CSV table of C-alpha atoms in Angstrom, one decimal:
chain,number,residue,atom,x,y,z
Q,1,MET,CA,-3.3,176.3,-78.1
Q,2,ILE,CA,-6.1,173.8,-78.6
Q,3,TYR,CA,-9.5,175.3,-77.8
Q,4,LEU,CA,-12.2,172.8,-77.0
Q,5,ASP,CA,-14.7,175.0,-75.1
Q,6,ASN,CA,-16.7,176.4,-78.0
Q,7,ALA,CA,-20.0,175.8,-76.1
Q,8,ALA,CA,-18.8,178.5,-73.7
Q,9,THR,CA,-18.0,181.0,-76.4
Q,10,THR,CA,-16.5,181.1,-79.9
Q,11,ARG,CA,-13.9,183.1,-81.7
Q,12,MET,CA,-15.4,185.9,-83.8
Q,13,CYS,CA,-15.6,184.9,-87.4
Q,14,GLU,CA,-14.0,187.2,-90.0
Q,15,GLU,CA,-17.3,188.3,-91.5
Q,16,SER,CA,-18.5,189.5,-88.1
Q,17,LEU,CA,-15.2,191.1,-87.2
Q,18,ALA,CA,-15.2,193.1,-90.4
Q,19,VAL,CA,-18.7,194.4,-89.9
Q,20,LEU,CA,-18.1,195.2,-86.2
Q,21,ASP,CA,-14.9,197.1,-87.0
Q,22,ASP,CA,-16.4,199.1,-89.8
Q,23,ALA,CA,-19.6,199.9,-87.9
Q,24,ASN,CA,-17.8,201.0,-84.8
Q,25,ARG,CA,-15.4,203.2,-86.8
Q,26,ASN,CA,-17.8,204.7,-89.2
Q,27,ARG,CA,-21.4,204.2,-88.0
Q,28,TRP,CA,-21.4,205.0,-84.3
Q,29,PHE,CA,-24.7,207.0,-84.5
Q,30,ASN,CA,-27.6,206.5,-82.1
Q,31,ALA,CA,-30.4,205.0,-84.2
Q,32,SER,CA,-33.0,206.9,-82.2
Q,33,ALA,CA,-31.7,210.3,-83.3
Q,34,LEU,CA,-33.4,212.3,-86.1
Q,35,TYR,CA,-30.5,213.1,-88.5
Q,36,LYS,CA,-29.9,211.2,-91.7
Q,37,GLU,CA,-27.0,209.1,-90.3
Q,38,ALA,CA,-29.2,207.9,-87.5
Q,39,SER,CA,-32.0,207.1,-89.9
Q,40,ASP,CA,-29.5,205.1,-92.0
Q,41,GLU,CA,-28.5,203.1,-88.8
Q,42,THR,CA,-32.2,202.3,-88.2
Q,43,GLY,CA,-32.3,200.9,-91.7
Q,44,ARG,CA,-29.3,198.7,-91.1
Q,45,ILE,CA,-30.8,197.4,-87.9
Q,46,ARG,CA,-34.0,196.6,-89.8
Q,47,GLU,CA,-32.0,194.7,-92.4
Q,48,ALA,CA,-30.1,192.8,-89.8
Q,49,ARG,CA,-33.4,191.8,-88.1
Q,50,GLU,CA,-34.7,190.6,-91.5
Q,51,ALA,CA,-31.5,188.6,-92.1
Q,52,LEU,CA,-31.6,186.9,-88.7
Q,53,SER,CA,-35.3,186.2,-89.0
Q,54,ALA,CA,-34.6,184.5,-92.4
Q,55,ALA,CA,-31.8,182.5,-90.9
Q,56,LEU,CA,-34.2,181.3,-88.2
Q,57,ARG,CA,-37.1,180.7,-90.6
Q,58,ALA,CA,-39.1,182.8,-88.2
Q,59,GLY,CA,-42.2,183.3,-90.2
Q,60,GLY,CA,-44.7,185.9,-89.0
Q,61,GLY,CA,-43.3,186.5,-85.5
Q,62,GLU,CA,-41.2,189.4,-84.2
Q,63,LEU,CA,-37.5,189.2,-83.4
Q,64,TYR,CA,-36.2,191.5,-80.7
Q,65,PHE,CA,-32.5,192.2,-80.0
Q,66,LEU,CA,-31.4,192.0,-76.4
Q,67,SER,CA,-28.1,191.9,-74.5
Q,68,GLY,CA,-27.8,188.1,-74.8
Q,69,GLY,CA,-29.2,184.7,-74.1
Q,70,THR,CA,-29.6,185.3,-70.4
Q,71,GLU,CA,-31.8,188.4,-70.8
Q,72,ALA,CA,-33.8,186.6,-73.4
Q,73,ASP,CA,-34.4,183.6,-71.2
Q,74,ASN,CA,-35.3,185.9,-68.2
Q,75,THR,CA,-37.8,187.8,-70.4
Q,76,ALA,CA,-39.4,184.6,-71.6
Q,77,LEU,CA,-39.8,183.2,-68.1
Q,78,LEU,CA,-40.6,186.3,-66.1
Q,79,CYS,CA,-42.6,188.4,-68.6
Q,80,THR,CA,-44.9,185.9,-70.2
Q,81,ARG,CA,-48.4,186.7,-68.9
Q,82,LYS,CA,-49.8,183.7,-67.0
Q,83,PRO,CA,-52.6,183.2,-64.4
Q,84,LYS,CA,-51.4,183.3,-60.8
Q,85,GLY,CA,-50.8,179.8,-59.5
Q,86,SER,CA,-50.8,178.2,-62.9
Q,87,ARG,CA,-48.3,175.4,-63.7
Q,88,VAL,CA,-44.9,176.2,-65.3
Q,89,ILE,CA,-42.9,173.2,-66.6
Q,90,VAL,CA,-39.1,173.7,-67.0
Q,91,GLY,CA,-36.6,171.1,-68.1
Q,92,GLU,CA,-34.5,169.8,-65.2
Q,93,GLY,CA,-31.3,170.3,-67.2
Q,94,GLU,CA,-31.8,173.8,-68.3
Q,95,HIS,CA,-29.2,176.6,-68.2
Q,96,ASP,CA,-29.2,178.7,-65.0
Q,97,ALA,CA,-30.7,181.5,-67.1
Q,98,VAL,CA,-33.9,179.5,-67.1
Q,99,ILE,CA,-33.6,177.6,-63.8
Q,100,ASN,CA,-33.1,180.6,-61.6
Q,101,PRO,CA,-36.1,182.7,-63.1
Q,102,ALA,CA,-38.2,179.5,-62.6
Q,103,LYS,CA,-37.2,179.5,-59.0
Q,104,VAL,CA,-38.4,183.1,-58.7
Q,105,LEU,CA,-41.7,182.1,-60.3
Q,106,LYS,CA,-42.0,179.4,-57.7
Q,107,GLU,CA,-41.5,181.9,-54.9
Q,108,GLN,CA,-44.2,184.0,-56.5
Q,109,GLY,CA,-46.7,181.2,-56.1
Q,110,TYR,CA,-46.6,179.5,-59.5
Q,111,ASP,CA,-46.8,175.7,-59.6
Q,112,VAL,CA,-43.3,175.2,-61.0
Q,113,VAL,CA,-42.3,171.6,-61.8
Q,114,PHE,CA,-39.0,170.4,-63.4
Q,115,ALA,CA,-39.2,167.8,-66.1
Q,116,PRO,CA,-36.6,165.0,-65.5
Q,117,ILE,CA,-33.8,164.3,-68.0
Q,118,ARG,CA,-32.5,161.1,-69.5
Q,119,PRO,CA,-28.9,160.0,-68.7
Q,120,ASP,CA,-27.8,161.7,-72.0
Q,121,GLY,CA,-29.2,165.1,-70.8
Q,122,GLY,CA,-32.3,165.2,-73.0
Q,123,VAL,CA,-35.8,165.6,-71.5
Q,124,ASP,CA,-37.6,162.4,-70.7
Q,125,GLU,CA,-40.7,162.7,-72.9
Q,126,GLU,CA,-42.8,160.2,-71.0
Q,127,LYS,CA,-42.3,162.0,-67.7
Q,128,PHE,CA,-42.8,165.3,-69.4
Q,129,ALA,CA,-46.2,164.1,-70.6
Q,130,GLU,CA,-47.2,163.1,-67.1
Q,131,MET,CA,-46.6,166.7,-65.9
Q,132,LEU,CA,-48.9,168.2,-68.5
Q,133,THR,CA,-52.2,169.6,-67.1
Q,134,PRO,CA,-54.9,171.9,-68.5
Q,135,ASN,CA,-53.6,174.8,-66.3
Q,136,VAL,CA,-50.1,174.8,-67.7
Q,137,SER,CA,-49.3,178.4,-68.8
Q,138,LEU,CA,-45.7,178.2,-69.7
Q,139,VAL,CA,-43.1,175.5,-70.7
Q,140,SER,CA,-39.4,176.0,-71.2
Q,141,VAL,CA,-37.3,173.3,-72.7
Q,142,MET,CA,-33.9,173.9,-74.4
Q,143,HIS,CA,-33.4,172.8,-78.0
Q,144,VAL,CA,-29.9,171.5,-77.5
Q,145,SER,CA,-28.4,170.8,-74.1
Q,146,ASN,CA,-25.4,173.0,-73.4
Q,147,GLU,CA,-24.0,170.3,-71.1
Q,148,THR,CA,-24.2,167.2,-73.3
Q,149,GLY,CA,-25.4,168.2,-76.8
Q,150,ALA,CA,-28.6,166.2,-76.5
Q,151,VAL,CA,-31.2,167.4,-79.0
Q,152,ASN,CA,-34.8,167.6,-77.7
Q,153,ASP,CA,-37.7,167.1,-80.1
Q,154,ILE,CA,-39.1,170.5,-79.6
Q,155,ALA,CA,-41.8,170.2,-82.3
Q,156,LYS,CA,-43.1,167.0,-80.6
Q,157,LEU,CA,-43.0,168.6,-77.1
Q,158,VAL,CA,-44.9,171.7,-78.4
Q,159,LYS,CA,-47.7,169.5,-79.9
Q,160,MET,CA,-47.9,167.5,-76.6
Q,161,THR,CA,-48.2,170.7,-74.7
Q,162,LYS,CA,-50.8,172.4,-76.9
Q,163,LYS,CA,-53.0,169.3,-77.0
Q,164,VAL,CA,-53.4,169.4,-73.2
Q,165,SER,CA,-53.2,173.2,-72.7
Q,166,PRO,CA,-53.8,175.1,-75.9
Q,167,LYS,CA,-53.1,178.5,-74.5
Q,168,ALA,CA,-49.8,177.6,-72.9
Q,169,ALA,CA,-46.7,179.5,-74.2
Q,170,PHE,CA,-43.8,177.3,-75.2
Q,171,HIS,CA,-40.3,178.7,-74.9
Q,172,SER,CA,-37.1,177.0,-76.1
Q,173,ASP,CA,-33.5,178.1,-75.4
Q,174,GLY,CA,-31.9,177.7,-78.7
Q,175,VAL,CA,-28.5,179.1,-77.8
Q,176,GLN,CA,-26.6,175.8,-78.4
Q,177,ALA,CA,-28.9,174.9,-81.4
Q,178,PHE,CA,-28.7,177.9,-83.7
Q,179,GLY,CA,-25.8,177.6,-86.1
Q,180,LYS,CA,-25.1,174.0,-85.0
Q,181,VAL,CA,-28.3,172.1,-86.1
Q,182,LYS,CA,-31.1,173.1,-88.5
Q,183,VAL,CA,-33.5,175.5,-86.9
Q,184,ASP,CA,-36.9,176.2,-88.5
Q,185,LEU,CA,-39.1,178.1,-86.1
Q,186,ARG,CA,-42.2,177.7,-88.2
Q,187,ALA,CA,-41.7,173.9,-88.1
Q,188,LEU,CA,-41.0,173.9,-84.3
Q,189,GLY,CA,-44.1,175.8,-83.5
Q,190,VAL,CA,-42.6,177.6,-80.5
Q,191,ASP,CA,-44.0,180.8,-79.1
Q,192,LEU,CA,-40.6,182.0,-77.8
Q,193,TYR,CA,-37.0,181.2,-78.9
Q,194,THR,CA,-33.7,182.4,-77.5
Q,195,VAL,CA,-30.5,182.9,-79.6
Q,196,SER,CA,-27.1,184.3,-78.7
Q,197,GLY,CA,-24.4,185.9,-80.8
Q,198,HIS,CA,-21.2,184.8,-79.2
Q,199,LYS,CA,-22.0,181.1,-79.6
Q,200,ILE,CA,-21.8,181.5,-83.4
Q,201,GLY,CA,-18.9,183.8,-84.0
Q,202,ALA,CA,-20.5,187.1,-83.3
Q,203,PRO,CA,-19.6,189.5,-80.4
Q,204,LYS,CA,-20.5,189.0,-76.8
Q,205,GLY,CA,-23.3,191.1,-75.4
Q,206,ILE,CA,-25.9,190.6,-78.2
Q,207,GLY,CA,-28.7,188.1,-78.5
Q,208,ALA,CA,-32.3,187.9,-79.6
Q,209,LEU,CA,-35.7,186.6,-78.5
Q,210,TYR,CA,-38.2,185.4,-81.1
Q,211,VAL,CA,-41.8,186.1,-80.1
Q,212,ALA,CA,-44.6,184.5,-82.1
Q,213,LYS,CA,-47.5,186.6,-83.1
Q,214,GLY,CA,-50.0,186.8,-80.3
Q,215,ALA,CA,-47.6,185.4,-77.6
Q,216,PRO,CA,-48.5,187.0,-74.3
Q,217,VAL,CA,-45.2,188.6,-73.4
Q,218,ARG,CA,-44.5,192.1,-71.9
Q,219,PRO,CA,-41.1,193.9,-71.8
Q,220,LEU,CA,-38.6,193.3,-69.1
Q,221,VAL,CA,-36.7,196.5,-69.7
Q,222,TYR,CA,-38.6,199.9,-69.9
Q,223,GLY,CA,-37.3,203.2,-71.0
Q,224,GLY,CA,-37.2,205.0,-74.4
Q,225,GLY,CA,-39.2,202.5,-76.3
Q,226,GLN,CA,-36.6,201.0,-78.6
Q,227,GLU,CA,-37.1,197.7,-80.3
Q,228,LYS,CA,-40.8,198.5,-80.9
Q,229,GLY,CA,-41.2,199.2,-77.2
Q,230,PHE,CA,-40.2,195.6,-76.3
Q,231,ARG,CA,-36.6,196.3,-75.1
Q,232,SER,CA,-35.7,199.9,-74.3
Q,233,GLY,CA,-32.1,201.1,-74.4
Q,234,THR,CA,-29.9,202.5,-77.1
Q,235,GLU,CA,-29.6,199.8,-79.8
Q,236,ASN,CA,-26.1,198.2,-80.1
Q,237,GLY,CA,-26.1,198.7,-83.9
Q,238,PRO,CA,-22.6,197.4,-84.6
Q,239,ALA,CA,-23.1,194.2,-82.6
Q,240,ILE,CA,-26.6,193.7,-84.2
Q,241,GLU,CA,-25.1,194.0,-87.7
Q,242,ALA,CA,-22.2,191.6,-86.7
Q,243,PHE,CA,-24.7,189.1,-85.3
Q,244,ALA,CA,-26.6,189.1,-88.5
Q,245,ALA,CA,-23.4,188.5,-90.5
Q,246,ALA,CA,-22.4,185.6,-88.3
Q,247,ALA,CA,-25.9,184.1,-88.5
Q,248,GLU,CA,-25.9,184.3,-92.3
Q,249,ARG,CA,-22.5,182.6,-92.4
Q,250,ALA,CA,-23.5,179.9,-89.9
Q,251,VAL,CA,-26.6,179.0,-91.9
Q,252,ARG,CA,-24.8,179.1,-95.3
Q,253,LEU,CA,-22.1,176.7,-94.0
Q,254,LEU,CA,-24.2,174.6,-91.7
Q,255,GLN,CA,-23.9,171.3,-93.5
Q,256,GLU,CA,-20.2,171.7,-94.2
Q,257,ASN,CA,-19.3,172.8,-90.7
Q,258,SER,CA,-21.5,170.2,-89.1
Q,259,SER,CA,-19.6,167.5,-91.0
Q,260,LYS,CA,-16.3,168.8,-89.7
Q,261,LYS,CA,-17.5,168.9,-86.1
Q,262,HIS,CA,-19.0,165.5,-86.4
Q,263,ASP,CA,-15.8,163.9,-87.7
Q,264,TYR,CA,-13.7,165.6,-85.0
Q,265,ILE,CA,-16.0,164.4,-82.2
Q,266,GLU,CA,-16.1,160.8,-83.6
Q,267,HIS,CA,-12.2,160.7,-83.8
Q,268,LEU,CA,-12.0,162.1,-80.3
Q,269,ALA,CA,-14.5,159.7,-78.9
Q,270,ASN,CA,-12.9,156.7,-80.5
Q,271,GLY,CA,-9.5,157.8,-79.3
Q,272,LEU,CA,-10.6,158.3,-75.7
Q,273,ALA,CA,-12.4,154.9,-75.7
Q,274,GLU,CA,-9.2,153.2,-76.7
Q,275,ALA,CA,-6.7,155.2,-74.6
Q,276,VAL,CA,-8.5,156.0,-71.4
Q,277,PRO,CA,-10.1,152.9,-69.8
Q,278,ASP,CA,-13.4,153.0,-67.9
Q,279,THR,CA,-14.6,156.2,-69.5
Q,280,VAL,CA,-18.4,156.8,-69.6
Q,281,PHE,CA,-19.7,158.6,-72.6
Q,282,ILE,CA,-22.6,160.7,-71.5
Q,283,THR,CA,-23.4,162.2,-74.9
Q,284,ASP,CA,-25.5,159.9,-77.1
Q,285,ARG,CA,-23.8,160.6,-80.4
Q,286,GLU,CA,-26.8,159.2,-82.3
Q,287,ARG,CA,-29.1,162.0,-81.1
Q,288,SER,CA,-26.9,164.9,-80.2
Q,289,ALA,CA,-25.7,168.1,-81.9
Q,290,PRO,CA,-22.4,167.6,-83.7
Q,291,HIS,CA,-20.2,169.9,-81.6
Q,292,ILE,CA,-20.4,168.5,-78.1
Q,293,LEU,CA,-19.0,165.4,-76.5
Q,294,THR,CA,-19.4,165.0,-72.7
Q,295,VAL,CA,-17.7,162.2,-70.9
Q,296,ALA,CA,-17.0,161.1,-67.3
Q,297,PHE,CA,-13.6,159.8,-66.4
Q,298,SER,CA,-13.3,157.5,-63.4
Q,299,GLY,CA,-11.1,158.3,-60.4
Q,300,VAL,CA,-10.4,162.0,-61.3
Q,301,ARG,CA,-12.1,165.3,-60.7
Q,302,GLY,CA,-13.1,167.1,-63.9
Q,303,GLU,CA,-12.0,170.5,-62.7
Q,304,VAL,CA,-8.5,169.2,-61.7
Q,305,LEU,CA,-8.2,167.5,-65.1
Q,306,LEU,CA,-9.2,170.8,-66.7
Q,307,HIS,CA,-6.4,172.7,-65.0
Q,308,ALA,CA,-3.9,170.0,-65.9
Q,309,LEU,CA,-4.9,170.2,-69.5
Q,310,ASP,CA,-4.8,174.0,-69.4
Q,311,ALA,CA,-1.2,173.8,-68.3
Q,312,ARG,CA,-0.5,171.9,-71.5
Q,313,GLY,CA,-2.4,174.5,-73.7
Q,314,ILE,CA,-5.6,172.5,-74.1
Q,315,MET,CA,-8.8,174.2,-73.0
Q,316,VAL,CA,-11.9,172.1,-72.2
Q,317,GLY,CA,-15.1,172.6,-70.1
Q,318,VAL,CA,-16.7,171.0,-67.1
Q,319,GLY,CA,-20.1,172.4,-67.7
Q,320,SER,CA,-21.7,175.9,-68.2
Q,321,ALA,CA,-19.1,178.7,-68.0
Q,322,CYS,CA,-21.8,181.0,-66.6
Q,323,SER,CA,-22.0,179.5,-63.1
Q,324,SER,CA,-19.4,177.9,-60.8
Q,325,HIS,CA,-22.3,176.0,-59.2
Q,326,ARG,CA,-23.8,174.7,-62.4
Q,327,GLU,CA,-21.6,171.6,-62.9
Q,328,SER,CA,-22.3,170.3,-59.4
Q,329,ARG,CA,-26.0,170.7,-59.9
Q,330,PHE,CA,-26.2,169.1,-63.3
Q,331,LYS,CA,-23.9,166.1,-62.6
Q,332,SER,CA,-26.3,164.9,-59.8
Q,333,LEU,CA,-29.1,164.5,-62.5
Q,334,LEU,CA,-27.2,162.0,-64.7
Q,335,GLY,CA,-27.3,158.9,-62.5
Q,336,LEU,CA,-23.5,158.4,-62.6
Q,337,ASP,CA,-21.8,156.0,-60.1
Q,338,GLU,CA,-19.5,157.5,-57.5
Q,339,ALA,CA,-16.4,156.7,-59.4
Q,340,HIS,CA,-17.5,158.8,-62.4
Q,341,ARG,CA,-19.7,161.6,-61.1
Q,342,ASP,CA,-16.9,164.0,-60.3
Q,343,GLY,CA,-15.0,163.3,-63.5
Q,344,ILE,CA,-17.3,165.0,-66.1
Q,345,VAL,CA,-15.5,166.9,-68.9
Q,346,ARG,CA,-17.2,168.6,-71.9
Q,347,PHE,CA,-15.4,168.9,-75.2
Q,348,SER,CA,-17.0,171.4,-77.7
Q,349,VAL,CA,-15.7,172.1,-81.1
Q,350,SER,CA,-16.1,174.6,-83.9
Q,351,GLU,CA,-15.2,174.4,-87.6
Q,352,THR,CA,-11.9,176.1,-86.8
Q,353,ASN,CA,-10.7,173.0,-84.9
Q,354,ASP,CA,-8.3,170.8,-86.9
Q,355,ILE,CA,-8.7,167.0,-86.6
Q,356,ALA,CA,-4.9,166.7,-86.4
Q,357,GLU,CA,-5.4,168.0,-82.8
Q,358,VAL,CA,-7.1,164.8,-81.7
Q,359,PRO,CA,-4.1,162.6,-81.1
Q,360,VAL,CA,-2.5,165.4,-79.1
Q,361,VAL,CA,-5.6,165.8,-76.9
Q,362,VAL,CA,-6.1,162.1,-76.4
Q,363,GLN,CA,-2.4,161.5,-75.4
Q,364,ALA,CA,-2.5,164.4,-73.0
Q,365,ILE,CA,-5.7,163.1,-71.3
Q,366,LYS,CA,-4.3,159.6,-71.1
Q,367,GLU,CA,-1.1,160.9,-69.4
Q,368,GLU,CA,-2.9,163.3,-67.0
Q,369,THR,CA,-5.7,160.8,-66.0
Q,370,GLU,CA,-3.0,158.2,-65.2
Q,371,LYS,CA,-1.1,160.8,-63.0
Q,372,LEU,CA,-4.3,161.9,-61.2
Q,373,ARG,CA,-5.4,158.4,-60.5
Q,374,LYS,CA,-2.1,157.5,-59.0
Q,375,PHE,CA,-2.2,160.6,-56.9
Q,376,ALA,CA,-5.8,159.8,-55.8
Q,377,ARG,CA,-4.8,156.3,-54.6
Q,378,LYS,CA,-2.1,157.6,-52.3
């Protein structure tokens, strides 16, 4: 098996697995209870929060554990206090966890506008600037595109926003950034930032939202008052601890792992360019995260190619795994010609991928695209 869909989810790392197994076997207590074991669990959650905050260089804000990136994005969009009818700017290429709450805000009467993206998937800064007005109350632009790996200059976009509308809250979805590129929340200047565990070798079902001091955000989930009243519900202590372990590992090995991913992607891109004629490279490798390469093959459908490769033990993506409608929405934004727009495929790697896989992948794609093109011409 060759797994090249790490932007969808990653294999749990050994450090995270060990913590999760030990915690579930030996520390299953409810942190809200009053006996000593519960108090000990509260302490471990506090330590995990501190470790994750340090990994994010979070500074003086608060970090709240939630069920994942989707809940964090929904909280940021729907629960940030904003004047009725004020402007909300959202990147056109955002994940559906941001796009769909933005549509809800539009239905509620907010002036929601979508900032266009460049052909590589990053936000067009000039067009973004044109959308800024003094009544902007909220901006949401992802740090790294989950579709193409494009890295947005969040610090620059924050400064542009605050200059025009100083009270606006700025949210960034960092799900594909954290653990892949350097993240320093103090330097970025964001008010809200989303991270997810299963993208960096932690379990599914755990994520976090960073909230800067003074950011006007209220809870999405009410109940027993856990997470300092911000996110009620029994804390998932084992997953929280495992998330922190994975985060510490990801930051510690960031440079080493980034180099591995970069080399793999470069070899793959060069191999595809030589072996598969008329391939369009959507990812701009000069300004992208190291783990994603998105291309468009001519004369084939990405989903059909995905299934052909799957039959050969190679797993790739055609866009976000969270929505079957996502790929069709996103591909219309990239300005591809008719021959290429249906042939989008996303390759996403982790440090566990071996560069020796590349010739196998390239040869398989060469053979399958040739077959599919012949079939399409009949």
